[in-house]
Amino acid sequence: RAAPRISLASFGQMLRQRAAAWAIGMSVCHMAAQFSLFALVAPFLQERFSLPAAQVSLALLVGGMSGVAGNLLAGRIGDRLGAARSLQITVIGMACASAALLLLPGVAWLGIAAYAAWSLAGMGFYAPQQKRLIGLAPDLRNLLLAMNASALYIGMSLGAAASSHAYRTAGAWPLPLVGVGFLVLALCAFDLS
């Protein structure tokens, strides 16, 4: 279906739709959670799980493949369970994987496995989020999807800045904890939308 043209008034209309505005806020918080670990994942895995430098590329490959799988599964799960339920599952799954990254023994293969689970859950967010945004305001779907894309970049910046500060002050170990803080905010935004 063709969407209506976007005007400056459309921005105001979108912001007046509370659910849509909070859903965009959820995207910011979720991406901040991802980048609070991903921005410094190599030093995190090396320091926390004693991952040899030669295995960092393997960890990134496994994490990337898991992310692709998460993205592919998200569409199927979203069709079966609905966008809202899928979003809850991915956020909670990412929080559980973050807890594993914090609590598992410092063994390299356990770190890679937990990172893969974290990536799988994290990348499962985007397809259901886009579907949910379209459902919240079908007439503003083009604008909402564009705002969502911008929100992702804001989240990347926030997460990377927060992890950089945490890393400078406390080292690598708290990076998943920073992400969990953003995930809590994402769930709050979800509840408000």
PDB file of C-alpha atoms in Angstrom:
ATOM      1  CA  ARG A   1       0.000   0.000   0.000  1.00  0.00           C
ATOM      2  CA  ALA A   2       1.130   3.486  -0.709  1.00  0.00           C
ATOM      3  CA  ALA A   3       1.761   5.498   2.435  1.00  0.00           C
ATOM      4  CA  PRO A   4       0.710   9.132   2.731  1.00  0.00           C
ATOM      5  CA  ARG A   5       3.303  11.796   2.037  1.00  0.00           C
ATOM      6  CA  ILE A   6       5.393  12.929   4.971  1.00  0.00           C
ATOM      7  CA  SER A   7       5.276  16.581   5.978  1.00  0.00           C
ATOM      8  CA  LEU A   8       6.615  18.543   8.932  1.00  0.00           C
ATOM      9  CA  ALA A   9       3.198  18.142  10.544  1.00  0.00           C
ATOM     10  CA  SER A  10       3.670  14.368  10.359  1.00  0.00           C
ATOM     11  CA  PHE A  11       6.505  14.622  12.909  1.00  0.00           C
ATOM     12  CA  GLY A  12       4.185  16.287  15.393  1.00  0.00           C
ATOM     13  CA  GLN A  13       1.491  13.732  14.658  1.00  0.00           C
ATOM     14  CA  MET A  14       3.944  10.919  15.312  1.00  0.00           C
ATOM     15  CA  LEU A  15       5.200  12.415  18.584  1.00  0.00           C
ATOM     16  CA  ARG A  16       1.618  12.807  19.796  1.00  0.00           C
ATOM     17  CA  GLN A  17       1.172   9.055  19.396  1.00  0.00           C
ATOM     18  CA  ARG A  18       2.583   8.011  22.734  1.00  0.00           C
ATOM     19  CA  ALA A  19       2.992   4.349  21.852  1.00  0.00           C
ATOM     20  CA  ALA A  20       5.001   5.122  18.720  1.00  0.00           C
ATOM     21  CA  ALA A  21       7.275   7.598  20.492  1.00  0.00           C
ATOM     22  CA  TRP A  22       8.017   5.119  23.320  1.00  0.00           C
ATOM     23  CA  ALA A  23       8.621   2.349  20.794  1.00  0.00           C
ATOM     24  CA  ILE A  24      11.288   4.523  19.138  1.00  0.00           C
ATOM     25  CA  GLY A  25      12.768   5.036  22.613  1.00  0.00           C
ATOM     26  CA  MET A  26      12.887   1.268  23.004  1.00  0.00           C
ATOM     27  CA  SER A  27      14.994   1.045  19.838  1.00  0.00           C
ATOM     28  CA  VAL A  28      17.437   3.598  21.236  1.00  0.00           C
ATOM     29  CA  CYS A  29      17.792   1.654  24.493  1.00  0.00           C
ATOM     30  CA  HIS A  30      18.111  -1.739  22.823  1.00  0.00           C
ATOM     31  CA  MET A  31      20.823  -0.584  20.442  1.00  0.00           C
ATOM     32  CA  ALA A  32      22.612   1.115  23.344  1.00  0.00           C
ATOM     33  CA  ALA A  33      22.528  -2.231  25.150  1.00  0.00           C
ATOM     34  CA  GLN A  34      24.067  -3.945  22.143  1.00  0.00           C
ATOM     35  CA  PHE A  35      26.819  -1.413  21.624  1.00  0.00           C
ATOM     36  CA  SER A  36      27.701  -1.243  25.300  1.00  0.00           C
ATOM     37  CA  LEU A  37      29.282  -4.661  24.738  1.00  0.00           C
ATOM     38  CA  PHE A  38      29.852  -4.836  20.994  1.00  0.00           C
ATOM     39  CA  ALA A  39      31.942  -1.649  20.849  1.00  0.00           C
ATOM     40  CA  LEU A  40      34.568  -3.296  23.081  1.00  0.00           C
ATOM     41  CA  VAL A  41      33.827  -6.987  22.598  1.00  0.00           C
ATOM     42  CA  ALA A  42      37.412  -7.920  21.669  1.00  0.00           C
ATOM     43  CA  PRO A  43      39.035  -6.575  24.861  1.00  0.00           C
ATOM     44  CA  PHE A  44      36.080  -7.868  26.872  1.00  0.00           C
ATOM     45  CA  LEU A  45      36.495 -11.444  25.618  1.00  0.00           C
ATOM     46  CA  GLN A  46      40.268 -11.254  25.980  1.00  0.00           C
ATOM     47  CA  GLU A  47      40.201  -9.917  29.538  1.00  0.00           C
ATOM     48  CA  ARG A  48      37.122 -11.692  30.884  1.00  0.00           C
ATOM     49  CA  PHE A  49      37.554 -15.088  29.198  1.00  0.00           C
ATOM     50  CA  SER A  50      41.299 -15.133  28.516  1.00  0.00           C
ATOM     51  CA  LEU A  51      40.576 -15.393  24.798  1.00  0.00           C
ATOM     52  CA  PRO A  52      43.844 -15.414  22.872  1.00  0.00           C
ATOM     53  CA  ALA A  53      44.178 -12.540  20.390  1.00  0.00           C
ATOM     54  CA  ALA A  54      44.377 -15.077  17.556  1.00  0.00           C
ATOM     55  CA  GLN A  55      40.841 -16.299  18.414  1.00  0.00           C
ATOM     56  CA  VAL A  56      39.130 -12.891  18.440  1.00  0.00           C
ATOM     57  CA  SER A  57      38.280 -13.156  14.743  1.00  0.00           C
ATOM     58  CA  LEU A  58      36.772 -16.609  15.385  1.00  0.00           C
ATOM     59  CA  ALA A  59      34.616 -15.168  18.172  1.00  0.00           C
ATOM     60  CA  LEU A  60      33.464 -12.354  15.881  1.00  0.00           C
ATOM     61  CA  LEU A  61      32.658 -14.857  13.124  1.00  0.00           C
ATOM     62  CA  VAL A  62      30.635 -17.065  15.475  1.00  0.00           C
ATOM     63  CA  GLY A  63      28.868 -14.015  16.895  1.00  0.00           C
ATOM     64  CA  GLY A  64      28.122 -12.707  13.410  1.00  0.00           C
ATOM     65  CA  MET A  65      26.722 -16.034  12.246  1.00  0.00           C
ATOM     66  CA  SER A  66      24.572 -16.202  15.378  1.00  0.00           C
ATOM     67  CA  GLY A  67      23.319 -12.699  14.681  1.00  0.00           C
ATOM     68  CA  VAL A  68      22.278 -13.684  11.160  1.00  0.00           C
ATOM     69  CA  ALA A  69      20.493 -16.728  12.595  1.00  0.00           C
ATOM     70  CA  GLY A  70      18.753 -14.511  15.160  1.00  0.00           C
ATOM     71  CA  ASN A  71      17.587 -12.177  12.434  1.00  0.00           C
ATOM     72  CA  LEU A  72      16.246 -15.059  10.356  1.00  0.00           C
ATOM     73  CA  LEU A  73      14.521 -16.698  13.329  1.00  0.00           C
ATOM     74  CA  ALA A  74      12.990 -13.388  14.408  1.00  0.00           C
ATOM     75  CA  GLY A  75      10.734 -13.238  11.370  1.00  0.00           C
ATOM     76  CA  ARG A  76       9.423 -16.757  11.932  1.00  0.00           C
ATOM     77  CA  ILE A  77       8.998 -16.324  15.666  1.00  0.00           C
ATOM     78  CA  GLY A  78       7.372 -12.940  15.141  1.00  0.00           C
ATOM     79  CA  ASP A  79       4.847 -14.436  12.724  1.00  0.00           C
ATOM     80  CA  ARG A  80       4.041 -17.186  15.202  1.00  0.00           C
ATOM     81  CA  LEU A  81       3.997 -15.252  18.495  1.00  0.00           C
ATOM     82  CA  GLY A  82       3.387 -11.694  17.371  1.00  0.00           C
ATOM     83  CA  ALA A  83       5.742  -8.743  17.393  1.00  0.00           C
ATOM     84  CA  ALA A  84       5.187  -7.660  20.996  1.00  0.00           C
ATOM     85  CA  ARG A  85       5.829 -11.098  22.498  1.00  0.00           C
ATOM     86  CA  SER A  86       8.864 -11.609  20.247  1.00  0.00           C
ATOM     87  CA  LEU A  87      10.345  -8.334  21.455  1.00  0.00           C
ATOM     88  CA  GLN A  88       9.970  -9.364  25.064  1.00  0.00           C
ATOM     89  CA  ILE A  89      11.636 -12.699  24.359  1.00  0.00           C
ATOM     90  CA  THR A  90      14.610 -11.108  22.583  1.00  0.00           C
ATOM     91  CA  VAL A  91      15.198  -8.509  25.299  1.00  0.00           C
ATOM     92  CA  ILE A  92      14.952 -11.088  28.084  1.00  0.00           C
ATOM     93  CA  GLY A  93      17.136 -13.493  26.084  1.00  0.00           C
ATOM     94  CA  MET A  94      19.782 -10.827  25.649  1.00  0.00           C
ATOM     95  CA  ALA A  95      19.653 -10.047  29.380  1.00  0.00           C
ATOM     96  CA  CYS A  96      20.121 -13.748  30.205  1.00  0.00           C
ATOM     97  CA  ALA A  97      23.064 -14.002  27.794  1.00  0.00           C
ATOM     98  CA  SER A  98      24.540 -10.880  29.400  1.00  0.00           C
ATOM     99  CA  ALA A  99      24.221 -12.542  32.798  1.00  0.00           C
ATOM    100  CA  ALA A 100      26.041 -15.582  31.406  1.00  0.00           C
ATOM    101  CA  LEU A 101      28.830 -13.315  30.170  1.00  0.00           C
ATOM    102  CA  LEU A 102      29.118 -11.952  33.709  1.00  0.00           C
ATOM    103  CA  LEU A 103      28.842 -15.200  35.651  1.00  0.00           C
ATOM    104  CA  LEU A 104      30.411 -17.999  33.606  1.00  0.00           C
ATOM    105  CA  PRO A 105      33.917 -19.199  34.444  1.00  0.00           C
ATOM    106  CA  GLY A 106      36.647 -17.402  32.465  1.00  0.00           C
ATOM    107  CA  VAL A 107      37.087 -20.129  29.840  1.00  0.00           C
ATOM    108  CA  ALA A 108      37.532 -19.021  26.225  1.00  0.00           C
ATOM    109  CA  TRP A 109      35.029 -21.393  24.596  1.00  0.00           C
ATOM    110  CA  LEU A 110      32.372 -20.508  27.202  1.00  0.00           C
ATOM    111  CA  GLY A 111      32.894 -16.834  26.418  1.00  0.00           C
ATOM    112  CA  ILE A 112      32.475 -17.456  22.692  1.00  0.00           C
ATOM    113  CA  ALA A 113      29.324 -19.520  23.309  1.00  0.00           C
ATOM    114  CA  ALA A 114      27.794 -16.876  25.582  1.00  0.00           C
ATOM    115  CA  TYR A 115      28.686 -14.160  23.083  1.00  0.00           C
ATOM    116  CA  ALA A 116      26.989 -16.199  20.330  1.00  0.00           C
ATOM    117  CA  ALA A 117      23.826 -16.500  22.440  1.00  0.00           C
ATOM    118  CA  TRP A 118      23.964 -12.774  23.181  1.00  0.00           C
ATOM    119  CA  SER A 119      24.273 -11.991  19.473  1.00  0.00           C
ATOM    120  CA  LEU A 120      21.459 -14.392  18.532  1.00  0.00           C
ATOM    121  CA  ALA A 121      19.056 -12.760  20.989  1.00  0.00           C
ATOM    122  CA  GLY A 122      20.190  -9.229  20.224  1.00  0.00           C
ATOM    123  CA  MET A 123      19.744  -9.460  16.472  1.00  0.00           C
ATOM    124  CA  GLY A 124      16.312 -11.020  16.913  1.00  0.00           C
ATOM    125  CA  PHE A 125      15.000  -7.605  17.944  1.00  0.00           C
ATOM    126  CA  TYR A 126      14.876  -5.711  14.664  1.00  0.00           C
ATOM    127  CA  ALA A 127      12.331  -7.548  12.496  1.00  0.00           C
ATOM    128  CA  PRO A 128       9.612  -7.671  15.179  1.00  0.00           C
ATOM    129  CA  GLN A 129      10.336  -4.074  16.161  1.00  0.00           C
ATOM    130  CA  GLN A 130       9.762  -2.894  12.600  1.00  0.00           C
ATOM    131  CA  LYS A 131       6.582  -4.948  12.371  1.00  0.00           C
ATOM    132  CA  ARG A 132       5.371  -3.500  15.661  1.00  0.00           C
ATOM    133  CA  LEU A 133       6.099   0.062  14.575  1.00  0.00           C
ATOM    134  CA  ILE A 134       4.110  -0.407  11.382  1.00  0.00           C
ATOM    135  CA  GLY A 135       1.209  -1.808  13.417  1.00  0.00           C
ATOM    136  CA  LEU A 136       1.268   1.089  15.882  1.00  0.00           C
ATOM    137  CA  ALA A 137       0.758   3.758  13.223  1.00  0.00           C
ATOM    138  CA  PRO A 138       0.186   2.338   9.725  1.00  0.00           C
ATOM    139  CA  ASP A 139      -0.388   5.777   8.206  1.00  0.00           C
ATOM    140  CA  LEU A 140       2.976   6.985   9.514  1.00  0.00           C
ATOM    141  CA  ARG A 141       4.925   3.790   8.829  1.00  0.00           C
ATOM    142  CA  ASN A 142       7.484   5.385   6.500  1.00  0.00           C
ATOM    143  CA  LEU A 143       8.262   8.096   9.026  1.00  0.00           C
ATOM    144  CA  LEU A 144       8.343   5.655  11.942  1.00  0.00           C
ATOM    145  CA  LEU A 145      10.739   3.322  10.156  1.00  0.00           C
ATOM    146  CA  ALA A 146      12.984   6.268   9.239  1.00  0.00           C
ATOM    147  CA  MET A 147      12.897   7.519  12.844  1.00  0.00           C
ATOM    148  CA  ASN A 148      13.671   3.997  14.024  1.00  0.00           C
ATOM    149  CA  ALA A 149      16.746   3.880  11.774  1.00  0.00           C
ATOM    150  CA  SER A 150      17.922   7.186  13.249  1.00  0.00           C
ATOM    151  CA  ALA A 151      17.199   5.905  16.756  1.00  0.00           C
ATOM    152  CA  LEU A 152      19.543   2.986  16.136  1.00  0.00           C
ATOM    153  CA  TYR A 153      22.442   5.355  15.455  1.00  0.00           C
ATOM    154  CA  ILE A 154      21.669   7.343  18.593  1.00  0.00           C
ATOM    155  CA  GLY A 155      21.648   4.079  20.550  1.00  0.00           C
ATOM    156  CA  MET A 156      24.986   3.033  19.040  1.00  0.00           C
ATOM    157  CA  SER A 157      26.522   6.290  20.206  1.00  0.00           C
ATOM    158  CA  LEU A 158      25.033   6.085  23.701  1.00  0.00           C
ATOM    159  CA  GLY A 159      26.056   2.474  24.203  1.00  0.00           C
ATOM    160  CA  ALA A 160      29.594   2.984  22.920  1.00  0.00           C
ATOM    161  CA  ALA A 161      30.026   6.086  25.093  1.00  0.00           C
ATOM    162  CA  ALA A 162      28.701   4.308  28.188  1.00  0.00           C
ATOM    163  CA  SER A 163      30.911   1.263  27.636  1.00  0.00           C
ATOM    164  CA  SER A 164      33.940   3.430  26.977  1.00  0.00           C
ATOM    165  CA  HIS A 165      33.391   5.232  30.276  1.00  0.00           C
ATOM    166  CA  ALA A 166      32.836   1.943  32.139  1.00  0.00           C
ATOM    167  CA  TYR A 167      35.923   0.390  30.567  1.00  0.00           C
ATOM    168  CA  ARG A 168      38.134   3.343  31.507  1.00  0.00           C
ATOM    169  CA  THR A 169      36.911   3.362  35.090  1.00  0.00           C
ATOM    170  CA  ALA A 170      36.383  -0.322  35.922  1.00  0.00           C
ATOM    171  CA  GLY A 171      37.826  -2.458  33.130  1.00  0.00           C
ATOM    172  CA  ALA A 172      36.064  -4.951  30.892  1.00  0.00           C
ATOM    173  CA  TRP A 173      34.018  -7.000  33.363  1.00  0.00           C
ATOM    174  CA  PRO A 174      31.062  -4.553  33.827  1.00  0.00           C
ATOM    175  CA  LEU A 175      30.319  -4.087  30.103  1.00  0.00           C
ATOM    176  CA  PRO A 176      27.443  -6.638  30.043  1.00  0.00           C
ATOM    177  CA  LEU A 177      26.072  -4.989  33.180  1.00  0.00           C
ATOM    178  CA  VAL A 178      25.963  -1.633  31.373  1.00  0.00           C
ATOM    179  CA  GLY A 179      24.015  -3.380  28.624  1.00  0.00           C
ATOM    180  CA  VAL A 180      21.571  -4.873  31.124  1.00  0.00           C
ATOM    181  CA  GLY A 181      20.891  -1.361  32.413  1.00  0.00           C
ATOM    182  CA  PHE A 182      19.914  -0.269  28.908  1.00  0.00           C
ATOM    183  CA  LEU A 183      17.792  -3.423  28.492  1.00  0.00           C
ATOM    184  CA  VAL A 184      15.849  -2.518  31.639  1.00  0.00           C
ATOM    185  CA  LEU A 185      15.191   0.893  30.093  1.00  0.00           C
ATOM    186  CA  ALA A 186      14.116  -0.814  26.852  1.00  0.00           C
ATOM    187  CA  LEU A 187      11.580  -2.925  28.760  1.00  0.00           C
ATOM    188  CA  CYS A 188      10.287   0.198  30.525  1.00  0.00           C
ATOM    189  CA  ALA A 189       9.824   1.913  27.154  1.00  0.00           C
ATOM    190  CA  PHE A 190       8.064  -1.215  25.878  1.00  0.00           C
ATOM    191  CA  ASP A 191       5.650  -1.114  28.832  1.00  0.00           C
ATOM    192  CA  LEU A 192       4.909   2.547  28.167  1.00  0.00           C
ATOM    193  CA  SER A 193       4.256   2.011  24.466  1.00  0.00           C
TER     194      SER A 193
END
